[in-house]
Short mmCIF file of C-alpha atoms in Angstrom, two decimals:
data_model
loop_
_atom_site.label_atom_id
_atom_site.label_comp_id
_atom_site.label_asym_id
_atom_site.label_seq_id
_atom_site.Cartn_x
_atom_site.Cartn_y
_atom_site.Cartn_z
CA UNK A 955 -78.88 45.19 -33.18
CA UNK A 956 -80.13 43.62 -30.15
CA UNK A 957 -81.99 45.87 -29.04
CA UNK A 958 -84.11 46.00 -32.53
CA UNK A 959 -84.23 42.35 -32.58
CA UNK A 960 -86.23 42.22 -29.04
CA UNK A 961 -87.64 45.20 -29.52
CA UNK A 962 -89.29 44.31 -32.43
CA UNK A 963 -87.96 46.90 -35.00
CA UNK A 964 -86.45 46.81 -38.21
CA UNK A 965 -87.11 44.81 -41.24
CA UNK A 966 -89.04 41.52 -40.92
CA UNK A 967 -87.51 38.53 -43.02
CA UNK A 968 -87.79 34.69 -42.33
CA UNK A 969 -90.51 35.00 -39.63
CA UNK A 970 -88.80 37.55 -37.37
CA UNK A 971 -87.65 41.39 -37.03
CA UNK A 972 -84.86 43.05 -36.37
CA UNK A 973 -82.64 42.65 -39.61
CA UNK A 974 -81.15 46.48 -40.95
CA UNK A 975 -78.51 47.37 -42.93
CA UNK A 976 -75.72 49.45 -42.93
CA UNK A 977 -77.80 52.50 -44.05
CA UNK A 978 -80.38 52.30 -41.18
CA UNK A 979 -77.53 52.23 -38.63
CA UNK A 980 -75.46 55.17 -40.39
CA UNK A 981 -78.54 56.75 -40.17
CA UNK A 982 -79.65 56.17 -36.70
CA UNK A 983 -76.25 55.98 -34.84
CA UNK A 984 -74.40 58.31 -36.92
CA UNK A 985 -71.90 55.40 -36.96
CA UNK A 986 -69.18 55.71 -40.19
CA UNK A 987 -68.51 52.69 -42.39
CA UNK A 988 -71.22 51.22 -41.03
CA UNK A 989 -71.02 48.25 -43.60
CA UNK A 990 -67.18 47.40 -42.09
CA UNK A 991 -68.53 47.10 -38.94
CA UNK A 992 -71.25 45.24 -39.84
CA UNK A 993 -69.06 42.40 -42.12
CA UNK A 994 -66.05 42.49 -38.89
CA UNK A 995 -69.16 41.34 -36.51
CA UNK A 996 -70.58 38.94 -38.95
CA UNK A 997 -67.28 37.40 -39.63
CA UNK A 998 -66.92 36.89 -35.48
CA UNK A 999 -69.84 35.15 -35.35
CA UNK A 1000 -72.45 38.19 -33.54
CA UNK A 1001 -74.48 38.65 -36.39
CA UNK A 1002 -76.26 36.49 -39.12
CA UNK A 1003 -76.45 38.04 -42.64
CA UNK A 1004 -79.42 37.61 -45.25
CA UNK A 1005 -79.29 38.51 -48.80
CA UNK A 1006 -82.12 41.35 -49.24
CA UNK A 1007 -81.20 41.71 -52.94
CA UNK A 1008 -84.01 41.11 -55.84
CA UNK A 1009 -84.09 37.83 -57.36
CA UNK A 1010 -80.60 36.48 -59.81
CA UNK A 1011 -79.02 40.08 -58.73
CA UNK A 1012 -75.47 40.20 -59.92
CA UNK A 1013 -74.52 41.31 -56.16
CA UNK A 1014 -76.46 40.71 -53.36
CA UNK A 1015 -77.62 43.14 -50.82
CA UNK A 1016 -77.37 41.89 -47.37
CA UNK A 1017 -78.97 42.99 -44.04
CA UNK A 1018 -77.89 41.87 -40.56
CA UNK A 1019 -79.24 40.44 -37.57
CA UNK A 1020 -78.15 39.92 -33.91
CA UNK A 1021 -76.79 36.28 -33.62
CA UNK A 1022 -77.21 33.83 -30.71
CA UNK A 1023 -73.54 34.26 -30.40
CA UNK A 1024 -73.69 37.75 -30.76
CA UNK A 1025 -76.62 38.49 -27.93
CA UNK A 1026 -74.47 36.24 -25.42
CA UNK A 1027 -71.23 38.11 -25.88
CA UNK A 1028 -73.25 41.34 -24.91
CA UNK A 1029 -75.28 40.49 -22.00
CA UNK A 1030 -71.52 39.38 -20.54
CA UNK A 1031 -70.38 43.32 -21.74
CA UNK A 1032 -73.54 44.79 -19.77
CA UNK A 1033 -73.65 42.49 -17.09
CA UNK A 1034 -76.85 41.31 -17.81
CA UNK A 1035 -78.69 37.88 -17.54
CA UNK A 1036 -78.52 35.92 -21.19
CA UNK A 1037 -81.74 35.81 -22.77
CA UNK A 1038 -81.99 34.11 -26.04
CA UNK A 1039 -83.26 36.00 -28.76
CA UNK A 1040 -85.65 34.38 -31.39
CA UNK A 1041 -83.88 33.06 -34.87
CA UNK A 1042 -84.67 33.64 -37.89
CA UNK A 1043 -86.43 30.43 -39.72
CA UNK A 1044 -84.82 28.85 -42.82
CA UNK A 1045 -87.33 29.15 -45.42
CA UNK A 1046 -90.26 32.29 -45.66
CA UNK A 1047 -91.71 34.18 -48.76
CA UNK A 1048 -89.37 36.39 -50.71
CA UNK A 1049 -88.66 39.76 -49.96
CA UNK A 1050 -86.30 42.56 -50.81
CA UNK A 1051 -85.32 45.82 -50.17
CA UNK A 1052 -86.03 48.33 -52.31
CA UNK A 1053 -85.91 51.71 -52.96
CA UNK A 1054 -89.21 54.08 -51.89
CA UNK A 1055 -89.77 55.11 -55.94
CA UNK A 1056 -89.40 51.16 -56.75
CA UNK A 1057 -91.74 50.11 -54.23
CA UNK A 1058 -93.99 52.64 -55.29
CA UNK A 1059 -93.86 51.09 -59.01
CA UNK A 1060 -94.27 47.65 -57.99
CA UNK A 1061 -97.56 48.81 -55.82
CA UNK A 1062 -99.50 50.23 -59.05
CA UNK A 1063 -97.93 47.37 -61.26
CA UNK A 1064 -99.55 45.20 -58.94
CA UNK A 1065 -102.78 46.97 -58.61
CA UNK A 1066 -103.24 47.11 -62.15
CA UNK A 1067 -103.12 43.09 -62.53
CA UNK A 1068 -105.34 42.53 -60.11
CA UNK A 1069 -107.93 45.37 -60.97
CA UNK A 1070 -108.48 45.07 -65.03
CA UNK A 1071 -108.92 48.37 -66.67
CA UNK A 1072 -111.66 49.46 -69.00
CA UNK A 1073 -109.75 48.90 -71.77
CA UNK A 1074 -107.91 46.10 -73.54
CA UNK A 1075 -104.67 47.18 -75.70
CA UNK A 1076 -103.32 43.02 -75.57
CA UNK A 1077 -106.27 40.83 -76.31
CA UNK A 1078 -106.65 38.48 -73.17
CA UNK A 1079 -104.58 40.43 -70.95
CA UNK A 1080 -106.23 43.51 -69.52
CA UNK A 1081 -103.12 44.07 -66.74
CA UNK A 1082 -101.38 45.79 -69.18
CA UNK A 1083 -100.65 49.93 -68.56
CA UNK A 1084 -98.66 53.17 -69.42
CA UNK A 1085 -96.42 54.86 -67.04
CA UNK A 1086 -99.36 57.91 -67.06
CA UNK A 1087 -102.16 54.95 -65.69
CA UNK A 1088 -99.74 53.66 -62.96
CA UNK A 1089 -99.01 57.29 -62.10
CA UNK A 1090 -103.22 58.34 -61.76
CA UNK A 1091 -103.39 55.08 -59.66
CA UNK A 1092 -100.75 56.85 -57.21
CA UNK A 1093 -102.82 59.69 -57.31
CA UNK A 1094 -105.96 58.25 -56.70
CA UNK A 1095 -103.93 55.91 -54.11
CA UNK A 1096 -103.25 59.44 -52.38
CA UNK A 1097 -106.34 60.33 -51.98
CA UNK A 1098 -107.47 58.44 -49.52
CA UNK A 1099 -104.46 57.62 -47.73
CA UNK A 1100 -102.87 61.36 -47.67
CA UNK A 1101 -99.60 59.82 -48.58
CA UNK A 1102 -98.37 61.21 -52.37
CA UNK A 1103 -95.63 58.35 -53.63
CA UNK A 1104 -94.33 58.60 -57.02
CA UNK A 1105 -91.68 56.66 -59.01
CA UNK A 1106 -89.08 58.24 -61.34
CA UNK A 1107 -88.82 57.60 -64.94
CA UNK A 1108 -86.31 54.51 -64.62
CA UNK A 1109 -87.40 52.75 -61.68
CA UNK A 1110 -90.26 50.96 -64.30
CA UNK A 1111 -87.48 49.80 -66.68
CA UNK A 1112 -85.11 48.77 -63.73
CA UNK A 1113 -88.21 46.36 -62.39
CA UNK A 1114 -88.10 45.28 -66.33
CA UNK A 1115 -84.47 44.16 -66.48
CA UNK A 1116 -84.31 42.40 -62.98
CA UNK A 1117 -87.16 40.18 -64.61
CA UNK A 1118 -90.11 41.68 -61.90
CA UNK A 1119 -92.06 43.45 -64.62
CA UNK A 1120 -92.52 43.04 -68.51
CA UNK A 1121 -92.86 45.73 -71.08
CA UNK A 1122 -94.26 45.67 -74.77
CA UNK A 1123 -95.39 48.56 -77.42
CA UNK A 1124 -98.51 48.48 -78.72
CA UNK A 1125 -99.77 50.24 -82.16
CA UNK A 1126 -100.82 53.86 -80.88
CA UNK A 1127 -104.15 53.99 -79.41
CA UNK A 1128 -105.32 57.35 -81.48
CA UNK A 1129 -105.73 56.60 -85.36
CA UNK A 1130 -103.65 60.06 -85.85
CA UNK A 1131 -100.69 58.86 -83.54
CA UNK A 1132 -96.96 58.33 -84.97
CA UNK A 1133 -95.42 56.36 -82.12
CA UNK A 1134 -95.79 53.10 -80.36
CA UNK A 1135 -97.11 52.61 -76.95
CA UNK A 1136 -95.21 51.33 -74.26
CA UNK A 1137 -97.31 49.10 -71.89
CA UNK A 1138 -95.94 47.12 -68.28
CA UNK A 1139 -96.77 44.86 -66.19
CA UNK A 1140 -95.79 42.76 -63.32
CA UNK A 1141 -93.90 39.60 -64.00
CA UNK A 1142 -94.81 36.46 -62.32
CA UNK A 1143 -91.24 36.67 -60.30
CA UNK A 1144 -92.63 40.67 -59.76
CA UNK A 1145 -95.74 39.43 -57.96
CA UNK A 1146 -94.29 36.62 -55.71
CA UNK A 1147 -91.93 39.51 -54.64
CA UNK A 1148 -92.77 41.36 -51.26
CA UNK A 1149 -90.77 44.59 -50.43
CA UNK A 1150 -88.95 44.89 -46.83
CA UNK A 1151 -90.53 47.85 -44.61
CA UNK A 1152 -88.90 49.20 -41.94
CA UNK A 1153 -90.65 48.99 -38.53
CA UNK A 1154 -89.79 51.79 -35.86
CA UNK A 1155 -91.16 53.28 -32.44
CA UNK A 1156 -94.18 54.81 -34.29
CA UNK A 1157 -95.18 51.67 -36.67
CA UNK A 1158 -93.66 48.35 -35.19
CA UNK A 1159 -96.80 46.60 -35.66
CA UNK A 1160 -97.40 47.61 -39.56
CA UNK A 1161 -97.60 45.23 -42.33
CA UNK A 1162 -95.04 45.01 -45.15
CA UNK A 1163 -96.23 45.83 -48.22
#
């Protein structure tokens, strides 16, 4: 974790990088119980903890970073020369890790309220779309970036119930049609929200989403 903090890798939260979680270093170290390791270090006092959960989670979802503590302790291992490593600031916009499908969700729910579409199923509030609209958006999205994301068929009613999107049904929009439409859109909690992105060898210097 040192190493990603001064490298500049990982996830980016309160002003600096370096932060992962037990996945990323199961992942990348092929280390097992990863997430034992990780709350035995924080407990000692080498690592600080945030909680990378969405907002008024019932659990939360934490990621680590090397500690002061932590980076002293292993310069005396390697028999190096102490140098501090940058902390983490106490306030910063919120973030939270989520899965890719999520993110992906969030992106076109997002999109849509700031790009109105051509037409208006809720009088005075154009943001409103199907699951098929958010899905072309990804398409079109795809188009020009040559990266296809999709979400599954959940991930728009999971944003609903942790309060970061809103859904309604709408009469149907053909005279002939028998069922209601279900419309979303981002929540005001949904758009203060940024999503965590993981910055390695090949994209340290991208932006988070």
């Amino acid at each position: 974790m040192d190493d990603l903090a001064r490298a500049g890798y990982g996830y980016e939260l309160r002003g600096v990088r370096g932060w992962a979680g037990s996945a990323n270093l199961e992942d990348s170290l092929k280390v097992y119980d990863a997430a034992a390791e990780l709350r035995r270090a924080y407990r000692r006092g080498s690592i600080t903890r945030a909680n990378a959960g969405v907002p008024d989670a019932r659990r939360p979802l934490w990621i680590y970073r090397i500690a002061d503590a932590g980076a002293r302790r292993l310069a005396t291992l390697r028999e190096q020369a102490y140098v501090p490593v940058a902390p983490p600031s106490l306030g910063g916009e919120p973030r939270a890790l989520m899965p890719p499908t999520v993110v992906a969700a969030m992106d076109a729910l997002r999109y849509a309220a700031e790009h109105p579409g051509d037409q208006e199923r809720v009088q005075g509030e154009p943001e409103w779309r199907t699951s098929l609209e958010l899905t072309r958006w990804l398409y079109a999205e795809a188009e020009h970036t040559g990266v296809n994301r999709v979400f599954m068929p959940g991930d728009l009613e999971r944003l609903v119930t942790n309060g970061l999107a809103q859904s309604r049904r709408v009469p149907p929009l053909l005279p002939d049609g028998k069922r209601p439409v279900l419309l979303y859109r981002i929540s005001i909690t949904g758009a203060a929200l940024r999503t965590l992105v993981w910055h390695g060898a090949d994209d340290h210097d991208a932006g988070a989403s």
